[in-house]
Amino acid sequence: MTHAPLSSPTPAAPFPSGAGGLFRRFKARPSEDTSAKRVQFNSPLLPYLFLAPQMAIIFIFFYWPSVQAIQSSFYLEDPFGFGSSFVGLANYTDVLKSNEYLGIARFTAVFTALVTFFSLSIGLLLAVKADGVIRGNAAYKTLLIWVYAIAPPVAGLMGMMMFDQHIGPLVKFAGLFGWEMKVGLNYNDTAFAMIVVSVWKQIPYNFIFFLSGLQGIPVSVREAAIMDCRSGLRRFWTVILPLLAPTAFFLLIINTTYALFDTFGVIDVIVKDKAANNPITLVYKVYMDGFRGNDLGGSSAQSVILMIIVFVLTIFQFRFIERRVHYN
Amino acid sequence: MYRTKFFDHVILLSGVFLMVGPLLVALMTSSHEAADIHRNGLSILPGGHFIETYETVLTKEGGFTGKITGLRMMMNSLILGLGFAAGKVLLSMLAAYALVYFRFRFATITFWMIFTTLLLPLEVRILPSYEVMNTLHLTNTYTGLIVPLLASATGTFYFRQFFKSIPDELLEAARIDGAGPFKFFIDVIVPLSKTMMAAIFIIMFVYGWNQYLWPTLMTTEEGFFTLVRGIKQILLVWVGSNIPDYNQAFALAILAMLPPVMIVMIFQRWFIKGLTESDK
């Protein structure tokens, strides 16, 4: 093709199929050559002009605060606001030695593991079933994904109603089994409510991705699998699940970040600033120390620790997925 | 065969019950009176006070917050959602255009600087971000509410991917016809990107509307509260009261989730495609 008419309205596949798109995304790593086009404009100033707004915002609202976080993590702020003094790594050692912090870190790990596990497995189960049925497929899909649009604190509010001491149906239900649930007062009950709400909120996301991953598996592969293996369950474990592995791994990382950070709204609504006897996660602790406790240095040190965790997760994601995605 | 299909439907229906049940309960309960709810618990049948409750929530000052109406909060949520989505589309399109279609000296380092923003979510740098906003006197302003949220490069990568999939021949042809960078952008890139822009706009609107942490920090004046931000206020009032206004709390929750839920339902196809291909 020598001349593509300028009026041609269709670009090359604006929306490639779901799973294909997912993998394409991972191929687009920064290691890839950034100048993909054979022909480009040559202009000394224009690209900077186009980039200026984005870069300005990134510098003011991303790099500046990030550098500040790192910087103030090495300083101890005077409680009365009269300057601050350099304390080296003291903030970090204080944080890492504190039993309270380590307890919260432990809870965060358990919370993250449980939320990730349950939201992934329920999402996968529903996706497999929705992929299998023909009748009502679209209706199921619509009804199952809408919770995605709910903000975490709104989900938290709904959860508070369900677990309400007076009117909550879930509390009454638990009462039938002799479980006296006291969300907000009892540590374990509160943790339970947090996990239930967080899982509920995340199921649709996993459902969407698993379903589009399943639909990306070619019909020929499925048919071959059916011929080779009659047992549906075994077919799922030996053929379908390995093919879904890249999607699952991607979701594992996303769900981990979700449980670590995005659940803030859920936790805030359930705990309501009173962390006293309630379980909280590391992000919530950063917030509490920074805004309620006015401990700038400690809060910053915790921020930096979280930054490192995210950093490691992201690097892990890129390294690992590179090896995992072997087809397509 | 018939049996397995039957159980498939049973599982799916339980899933639907799990996901839709709470919404239904919230919607129905919001149409009862507070005292009624306190006495009889949540309800799955409609009560007779639907319009009454929503009118109170939307137009009456007071209630959970001091002097802001639900309507005003809804407006603020809209401003945040629309402003964020529009800003995101505009900024990221321009930046991606520069990255894909221009040859310039600092391209690689610029790319990396933008890429880095994907690594650190706002949650890990809340306190210093807040300090910066204080220094700039941007707390309790719409600018302070919207602009810092734009400092992440998700949209840029999305558009960059898309621009790369546009055939090179288009640019060659356009250049033969004598089109410059501006003309090419407006006459070729923008029309080609329409679906993409719409998909990103929708996803970003939902994302912006649902923001919680940042608005909580940025807005202390009630006049700037969004619906989602107001949720916490509801609960703070609730804790102290004898018979909490359950109905109004539910009504506000319904209002807070209605626009994003509607958008996800209506634009389901775009939404799923945009999501699975871009990740937020």
XYZ file of C-alpha atoms in Angstrom:
608
model
C 0.000 0.000 0.000
C 1.580 3.219 -1.083
C -1.134 5.724 -0.395
C -3.408 5.366 2.543
C -6.202 7.831 1.996
C -6.244 10.420 4.750
C -9.968 10.106 5.165
C -9.784 6.408 5.983
C -11.760 6.173 9.188
C -10.550 2.825 10.485
C -7.183 2.566 12.140
C -5.553 -0.795 12.475
C -7.742 -2.553 14.997
C -8.537 0.174 17.483
C -9.748 -2.444 19.953
C -7.982 -5.742 19.546
C -9.496 -8.643 21.429
C -9.224 -8.480 25.184
C -6.481 -10.900 26.002
C -4.475 -9.926 22.958
C -4.543 -6.365 24.127
C -3.393 -7.386 27.526
C -0.333 -9.086 26.190
C 0.376 -6.307 23.815
C 0.462 -4.020 26.802
C 3.186 -6.008 28.416
C 5.235 -5.987 25.312
C 5.201 -2.234 25.479
C 7.810 -2.015 28.110
C 10.121 0.915 28.408
C 12.977 -1.269 27.334
C 11.360 -1.204 23.935
C 12.568 1.355 21.459
C 10.643 4.534 22.150
C 10.744 5.778 18.581
C 8.603 3.258 16.809
C 7.638 5.286 13.790
C 9.737 5.141 10.671
C 8.851 8.707 9.856
C 8.715 11.392 12.464
C 8.446 15.123 12.589
C 11.628 17.040 13.115
C 10.988 20.089 15.151
C 13.241 21.566 17.807
C 10.519 23.026 20.000
C 7.147 21.483 19.287
C 7.571 18.172 21.154
C 8.492 20.072 24.291
C 5.459 22.253 23.846
C 3.220 19.182 23.638
C 4.903 17.591 26.617
C 4.990 20.724 28.742
C 1.618 20.404 30.515
C 2.110 16.772 31.450
C 5.682 17.300 32.570
C 4.806 20.382 34.617
C 2.144 18.487 36.525
C 4.381 15.488 37.038
C 7.159 17.662 38.394
C 5.014 19.679 40.767
C 2.717 16.940 41.993
C 4.814 13.831 41.652
C 8.545 14.471 41.813
C 8.468 17.327 44.262
C 6.401 15.483 46.897
C 8.250 12.213 46.332
C 11.595 13.890 46.913
C 10.159 15.644 49.958
C 8.966 12.337 51.379
C 12.422 10.862 51.064
C 14.027 13.974 52.469
C 11.798 14.408 55.499
C 12.156 10.735 56.355
C 15.680 11.620 57.515
C 14.584 14.528 59.685
C 12.850 14.877 63.008
C 10.268 17.636 62.995
C 10.098 19.813 66.064
C 6.662 19.260 67.625
C 6.073 23.004 67.893
C 7.005 23.666 64.318
C 10.389 25.276 64.956
C 12.434 23.698 62.220
C 13.736 20.168 62.120
C 16.947 18.327 62.762
C 18.742 15.665 60.760
C 18.494 12.277 62.446
C 19.799 9.946 59.767
C 18.048 6.604 59.716
C 16.535 7.007 63.173
C 13.002 7.341 61.791
C 13.405 4.071 59.943
C 14.837 2.166 62.870
C 12.099 3.586 65.127
C 9.446 2.401 62.736
C 10.914 -1.017 62.116
C 11.542 -1.637 65.799
C 8.069 -0.643 66.895
C 5.917 -3.601 67.819
C 2.828 -1.733 66.760
C 4.192 -1.209 63.255
C 5.267 -4.815 62.915
C 1.834 -5.932 64.083
C 0.214 -3.750 61.446
C 2.610 -5.073 58.837
C 1.628 -8.606 59.787
C -2.049 -7.781 59.553
C -1.487 -6.093 56.190
C 0.195 -9.219 54.884
C -2.622 -11.490 56.044
C -5.270 -9.074 54.822
C -3.613 -8.755 51.418
C -3.223 -12.502 51.050
C -6.831 -13.243 51.968
C -8.359 -10.471 49.877
C -6.252 -11.461 46.875
C -6.977 -15.152 47.247
C -10.732 -14.870 47.652
C -11.370 -12.171 45.092
C -9.251 -14.027 42.535
C -10.847 -17.415 43.093
C -14.423 -16.167 43.174
C -13.741 -14.015 40.123
C -12.250 -16.985 38.285
C -15.084 -19.319 39.245
C -17.715 -16.886 38.001
C -15.767 -16.152 34.822
C -15.413 -19.837 33.962
C -19.118 -20.411 34.533
C -20.144 -17.297 32.616
C -17.892 -18.351 29.754
C -19.523 -21.785 29.721
C -23.198 -20.867 29.621
C -24.853 -19.608 26.503
C -28.249 -18.567 27.751
C -28.186 -15.397 29.795
C -24.506 -14.817 29.173
C -24.825 -11.078 28.603
C -27.199 -10.563 31.518
C -24.902 -12.361 33.934
C -22.009 -10.299 32.726
C -23.793 -7.004 33.243
C -25.069 -7.963 36.668
C -21.721 -9.252 37.815
C -19.572 -6.316 36.825
C -21.508 -3.323 38.072
C -19.944 -3.346 41.533
C -16.710 -2.347 39.829
C -18.120 1.165 39.519
C -18.641 1.593 43.251
C -16.091 3.629 45.171
C -14.391 1.725 48.005
C -15.793 3.969 50.765
C -19.315 3.572 49.376
C -18.775 -0.179 49.405
C -17.552 0.264 52.973
C -20.730 2.117 53.900
C -22.860 -0.654 52.443
C -20.755 -3.110 54.412
C -21.308 -1.136 57.605
C -25.047 -1.437 57.041
C -24.817 -5.164 56.473
C -22.713 -5.552 59.601
C -24.647 -2.991 61.667
C -25.178 -3.923 65.288
C -28.928 -3.300 65.190
C -30.070 -3.811 61.639
C -27.309 -5.758 59.902
C -28.593 -8.988 58.343
C -25.116 -10.505 58.347
C -24.806 -9.967 62.089
C -28.164 -11.644 62.605
C -27.127 -14.473 60.319
C -23.890 -15.009 62.237
C -25.949 -14.906 65.432
C -27.783 -18.015 64.298
C -24.518 -19.892 64.615
C -23.770 -18.378 67.972
C -21.255 -15.892 66.581
C -21.783 -12.578 68.288
C -20.326 -10.254 65.726
C -19.217 -6.832 66.923
C -17.747 -4.966 63.975
C -15.834 -1.909 65.132
C -15.314 -3.277 68.638
C -13.879 -6.736 68.207
C -10.559 -6.912 66.351
C -11.260 -10.114 64.464
C -14.833 -9.232 63.575
C -13.728 -5.886 62.176
C -11.010 -7.583 60.158
C -13.580 -10.035 58.869
C -15.892 -7.239 57.716
C -13.010 -5.408 56.036
C -11.999 -8.499 54.128
C -15.548 -9.309 53.040
C -16.172 -5.792 51.745
C -12.780 -5.569 50.018
C -13.267 -8.922 48.316
C -16.789 -8.021 47.244
C -15.574 -4.799 45.680
C -12.759 -6.503 43.748
C -14.562 -9.567 42.352
C -15.914 -7.779 39.234
C -12.472 -6.565 38.213
C -11.053 -10.078 38.314
C -14.160 -11.415 36.642
C -13.755 -9.000 33.714
C -10.121 -9.912 33.183
C -10.552 -13.649 33.556
C -13.523 -13.643 31.226
C -11.683 -11.708 28.554
C -8.705 -14.009 29.047
C -10.938 -17.044 28.590
C -12.535 -15.597 25.517
C -9.087 -14.985 24.088
C -8.353 -18.711 24.063
C -8.813 -19.845 20.466
C -11.723 -22.164 19.710
C -9.352 -24.619 18.019
C -7.426 -25.056 21.259
C -10.599 -25.670 23.209
C -11.877 -28.185 20.697
C -8.597 -30.049 20.681
C -8.689 -30.126 24.456
C -12.219 -31.500 24.468
C -11.162 -34.302 22.131
C -8.115 -35.179 24.200
C -9.675 -34.989 27.584
C -13.266 -35.679 28.494
C -13.205 -34.688 32.133
C -14.112 -31.023 32.378
C -12.298 -30.447 35.647
C -9.067 -32.012 34.429
C -9.298 -30.085 31.189
C -9.575 -26.921 33.209
C -6.480 -27.692 35.283
C -4.293 -28.956 32.457
C -5.293 -26.767 29.533
C -7.328 -23.731 30.452
C -5.586 -22.660 33.649
C -2.049 -22.716 32.191
C -3.325 -20.615 29.311
C -4.809 -18.204 31.820
C -1.578 -18.020 33.814
C -0.422 -14.678 32.396
C -3.789 -13.105 33.157
C -3.780 -14.633 36.613
C -0.310 -13.396 37.349
C -1.113 -9.915 36.164
C -4.195 -9.960 38.374
C -2.198 -11.229 41.313
C -0.056 -8.110 41.208
C -3.004 -5.795 40.607
C -4.939 -7.357 43.483
C -1.986 -7.078 45.778
C -1.696 -3.373 45.039
C -5.452 -3.057 45.430
C -5.390 -4.694 48.857
C -2.423 -2.592 49.926
C -3.606 0.806 48.734
C -7.085 1.049 47.261
C -8.763 -0.488 50.288
C -8.007 2.722 52.160
C -11.588 3.900 51.656
C -13.058 0.673 52.984
C -10.852 0.722 56.049
C -11.375 4.404 56.740
C -15.138 4.023 56.650
C -15.095 0.988 58.922
C -12.469 2.277 61.362
C -13.489 5.963 61.279
C -10.210 7.419 62.566
C -10.400 5.310 65.697
C -7.647 2.805 65.162
C -7.517 2.064 68.899
C -8.525 -1.564 68.929
C -9.100 -2.062 65.234
C -6.988 -3.665 62.555
C -5.483 -1.222 60.041
C -3.142 -1.561 57.091
C 0.204 0.097 56.475
C -1.236 2.816 54.250
C -3.763 3.702 56.883
C -0.976 3.934 59.423
C 0.873 6.416 57.190
C -2.273 8.487 57.080
C -2.917 8.264 60.819
C 0.614 9.193 61.799
C 0.900 11.959 59.258
C -2.465 13.643 59.642
C -3.702 12.648 63.071
C -0.428 12.157 64.925
C 1.540 14.913 63.148
C 4.585 12.708 63.016
C 6.054 13.967 59.767
C 9.353 12.103 59.907
C 7.873 8.775 60.946
C 5.081 9.019 58.419
C 7.572 9.866 55.666
C 9.793 6.946 56.593
C 6.742 4.687 56.351
C 5.931 6.226 52.975
C 9.387 5.412 51.731
C 9.082 1.837 52.994
C 5.836 1.525 51.070
C 7.459 3.045 47.997
C 10.110 0.342 48.152
C 7.450 -2.364 48.444
C 5.609 -1.015 45.398
C 8.856 -0.686 43.526
C 9.797 -4.285 44.160
C 6.326 -5.453 43.190
C 6.451 -3.572 39.913
C 9.898 -4.790 38.978
C 8.848 -8.294 39.889
C 5.809 -7.875 37.646
C 7.869 -6.840 34.645
C 10.562 -9.449 35.075
C 8.211 -12.289 35.734
C 5.617 -11.573 33.110
C 8.292 -11.281 30.484
C 9.070 -14.942 31.029
C 5.503 -16.056 31.496
C 3.903 -14.815 28.328
C 5.070 -17.450 25.916
C 2.293 -17.569 23.399
C 0.593 -15.017 21.198
C -24.702 -32.346 30.431
C -28.006 -30.871 31.493
C -27.065 -31.268 35.136
C -23.756 -29.440 34.824
C -25.405 -26.542 33.023
C -27.966 -26.403 35.785
C -25.264 -26.106 38.431
C -23.447 -23.524 36.361
C -26.543 -21.391 36.499
C -26.898 -21.979 40.219
C -23.350 -20.727 40.778
C -23.840 -17.748 38.508
C -27.117 -16.851 40.173
C -25.500 -16.991 43.602
C -22.823 -14.700 42.229
C -25.461 -12.302 40.964
C -27.217 -12.461 44.324
C -23.948 -11.699 46.073
C -23.199 -8.725 43.844
C -26.660 -7.268 43.322
C -28.250 -8.099 46.678
C -26.626 -5.331 48.708
C -27.522 -2.723 46.086
C -31.136 -3.815 46.057
C -31.307 -3.743 49.825
C -29.756 -0.274 49.912
C -32.163 1.030 47.298
C -35.255 -0.434 48.926
C -34.274 0.463 52.453
C -33.708 4.064 51.447
C -37.417 4.326 50.721
C -38.425 3.542 54.301
C -38.510 5.825 57.311
C -35.554 5.853 59.685
C -37.564 4.739 62.723
C -39.099 1.993 60.651
C -35.685 0.715 59.613
C -34.464 0.894 63.176
C -37.390 -1.265 64.269
C -37.608 -3.749 61.403
C -34.120 -3.848 59.980
C -33.169 -3.683 56.323
C -35.778 -4.301 53.711
C -36.001 -5.808 50.273
C -39.438 -4.385 49.613
C -40.035 -0.774 48.626
C -41.395 1.574 51.256
C -43.556 4.583 50.654
C -41.063 7.342 51.316
C -38.852 7.162 48.275
C -39.375 10.659 46.867
C -39.462 12.188 50.314
C -36.083 10.790 51.348
C -34.345 11.725 48.130
C -35.823 15.206 48.148
C -34.523 15.752 51.671
C -31.105 14.425 50.819
C -30.784 16.415 47.615
C -32.184 19.769 48.620
C -32.106 20.166 52.412
C -29.074 21.622 54.067
C -27.887 19.976 57.214
C -28.480 16.333 57.896
C -25.146 14.640 57.833
C -23.117 17.622 56.890
C -23.572 21.114 58.223
C -24.714 23.265 55.357
C -24.238 21.491 52.101
C -26.975 19.842 50.081
C -26.726 16.564 48.262
C -27.185 18.443 45.032
C -24.128 20.541 45.685
C -22.067 17.471 46.534
C -23.254 15.860 43.341
C -22.171 18.938 41.421
C -18.735 18.782 43.022
C -18.458 15.112 42.154
C -19.373 15.944 38.571
C -16.810 18.716 38.411
C -14.154 16.376 39.743
C -15.112 13.513 37.424
C -15.463 15.591 34.269
C -12.484 17.829 34.976
C -10.280 14.879 35.724
C -11.381 12.920 32.669
C -11.031 15.878 30.303
C -7.640 16.833 31.738
C -6.418 13.296 31.494
C -7.443 12.869 27.865
C -5.990 16.213 26.822
C -2.684 15.932 28.649
C -2.003 12.358 27.757
C -2.916 12.760 24.109
C -0.542 15.668 23.684
C 2.274 13.949 25.525
C 1.799 10.676 23.681
C 1.729 12.530 20.364
C 5.054 14.140 21.149
C 6.559 10.827 22.218
C 5.418 8.865 19.195
C 5.541 11.343 16.339
C 8.571 13.477 17.079
C 12.269 12.878 17.018
C 13.852 14.898 19.781
C 16.846 14.802 22.001
C 15.454 13.997 25.433
C 12.822 11.543 24.258
C 14.156 8.555 26.191
C 14.639 10.350 29.481
C 11.246 12.036 29.160
C 9.677 8.679 28.570
C 11.313 7.271 31.672
C 10.297 10.225 33.786
C 6.699 9.715 32.764
C 6.952 5.987 33.224
C 8.181 6.348 36.802
C 4.908 7.973 37.842
C 3.226 4.620 37.314
C 5.299 3.080 40.041
C 4.177 5.136 42.997
C 0.486 5.517 43.733
C -0.746 8.673 45.402
C -1.348 6.791 48.637
C 2.338 6.439 49.401
C 3.056 10.136 49.096
C -0.044 11.694 50.603
C 1.568 13.741 53.340
C 4.237 15.455 51.224
C 1.671 16.007 48.456
C -0.543 17.687 50.986
C 2.336 19.883 52.144
C 3.019 20.909 48.564
C -0.631 21.857 48.120
C -0.478 23.874 51.292
C 2.596 25.711 50.076
C 0.813 26.500 46.816
C -2.390 27.526 48.651
C -4.415 25.070 46.650
C -6.342 23.355 49.444
C -10.086 23.809 49.177
C -9.968 24.677 45.482
C -11.107 22.720 42.460
C -7.626 23.033 40.992
C -6.162 21.390 44.056
C -8.780 18.702 43.863
C -8.281 17.796 40.215
C -4.811 18.676 38.964
C -2.608 16.617 41.323
C -4.612 13.527 40.414
C -3.482 14.035 36.827
C 0.115 13.382 37.801
C 0.093 9.780 36.697
C 0.842 8.567 33.249
C -1.716 5.833 32.683
C -3.486 7.710 29.886
C -0.243 8.626 28.191
C 0.714 4.991 27.828
C -2.673 4.074 26.559
C -2.550 6.692 23.814
C 1.054 5.928 23.047
C 0.147 2.308 22.388
C -2.708 3.367 20.200
C -0.725 5.901 18.186
C 1.891 3.283 17.504
C -0.752 1.046 15.985
C -1.728 3.741 13.474
C -0.086 2.864 10.136
C 2.989 4.876 9.236
C 1.612 5.391 5.761
C -0.832 7.945 7.119
C 1.942 10.232 8.234
C 3.858 9.738 4.985
C 0.794 10.559 2.955
C -0.027 13.548 5.107
C 3.475 14.888 4.718
C 3.366 14.483 0.974
C 0.183 16.510 1.081
C 2.070 19.137 3.018
C 0.460 18.730 6.436
C 2.430 19.989 9.418
C 2.395 18.573 12.959
C -0.642 20.599 14.059
C -2.671 19.848 10.982
C -1.811 16.157 11.153
C -2.833 16.045 14.806
C -6.162 17.749 14.311
C -7.148 16.284 10.935
C -5.826 12.753 11.286
C -4.962 11.795 14.846
C -7.970 13.274 16.619
C -10.598 11.758 14.284
C -8.861 8.389 14.400
C -8.704 8.456 18.190
C -12.346 9.248 18.819
C -13.315 5.841 20.214
C -10.135 5.691 22.196
C -10.766 9.138 23.650
C -14.283 8.172 24.588
C -13.169 4.961 26.264
C -10.472 6.723 28.279
C -12.835 9.526 29.162
C -15.376 7.101 30.579
C -12.874 5.120 32.592
C -11.280 8.268 33.939
C -14.628 9.804 34.812
C -15.490 6.821 36.966
C -12.026 6.895 38.465
C -12.266 10.608 39.256
C -15.804 10.439 40.599
C -14.779 7.635 42.963
C -11.750 9.398 44.410
C -11.805 9.404 48.172
C -8.458 9.856 49.870
C -7.345 12.925 47.968
C -10.634 14.833 48.317
C -10.670 13.930 52.015
C -7.317 15.624 52.459
C -7.836 18.499 50.064
C -11.268 19.679 51.074
C -12.052 20.678 54.602
C -14.690 23.231 53.611
C -18.030 21.583 53.100
C -18.691 23.621 49.983
C -16.142 21.464 48.158
C -17.258 18.073 49.411
C -17.967 15.424 46.812
C -20.523 12.688 47.400
C -17.866 10.072 47.980
C -16.001 12.410 50.316
C -19.251 13.009 52.194
C -19.614 9.315 53.029
C -17.251 9.681 55.949
C -19.267 12.570 57.308
C -22.339 10.389 57.222
C -20.661 7.819 59.396
C -19.214 10.309 61.826
C -22.670 11.755 62.499
C -24.203 8.346 62.558
C -22.088 6.981 65.377
C -23.395 9.477 67.889
C -27.094 9.420 67.137
C -29.873 7.421 68.717
C -31.874 6.479 65.685
C -29.513 7.130 62.794
C -30.991 8.333 59.526
C -30.323 5.039 57.809
C -32.619 5.941 54.964
C -30.733 9.135 54.157
C -27.371 7.420 54.453
C -28.512 4.786 51.993
C -29.966 7.420 49.702
C -26.635 9.268 49.598
C -24.800 6.020 48.950
C -27.169 5.299 46.060
C -26.612 8.780 44.649
C -22.854 8.387 44.990
C -22.832 5.154 43.039
C -25.529 5.907 40.497
C -23.589 7.836 37.815
C -20.550 5.539 37.669
C -22.736 2.437 37.764
C -24.938 3.771 34.977
C -21.899 4.606 32.887
C -20.359 1.194 33.361
C -23.633 -0.477 32.442
C -24.384 1.651 29.409
C -20.888 1.686 27.979
C -20.099 -1.829 29.132
C -18.359 -2.909 25.953
C -16.095 0.115 25.737
C -15.468 -0.072 29.395
C -14.354 -3.674 29.390
C -12.223 -3.169 26.335
C -10.644 -0.018 27.653
C -9.989 -1.677 30.972
C -8.516 -4.932 29.771
C -6.305 -3.144 27.319
C -5.079 -0.330 29.471
C -5.382 -1.205 33.134
C -7.057 1.897 34.590
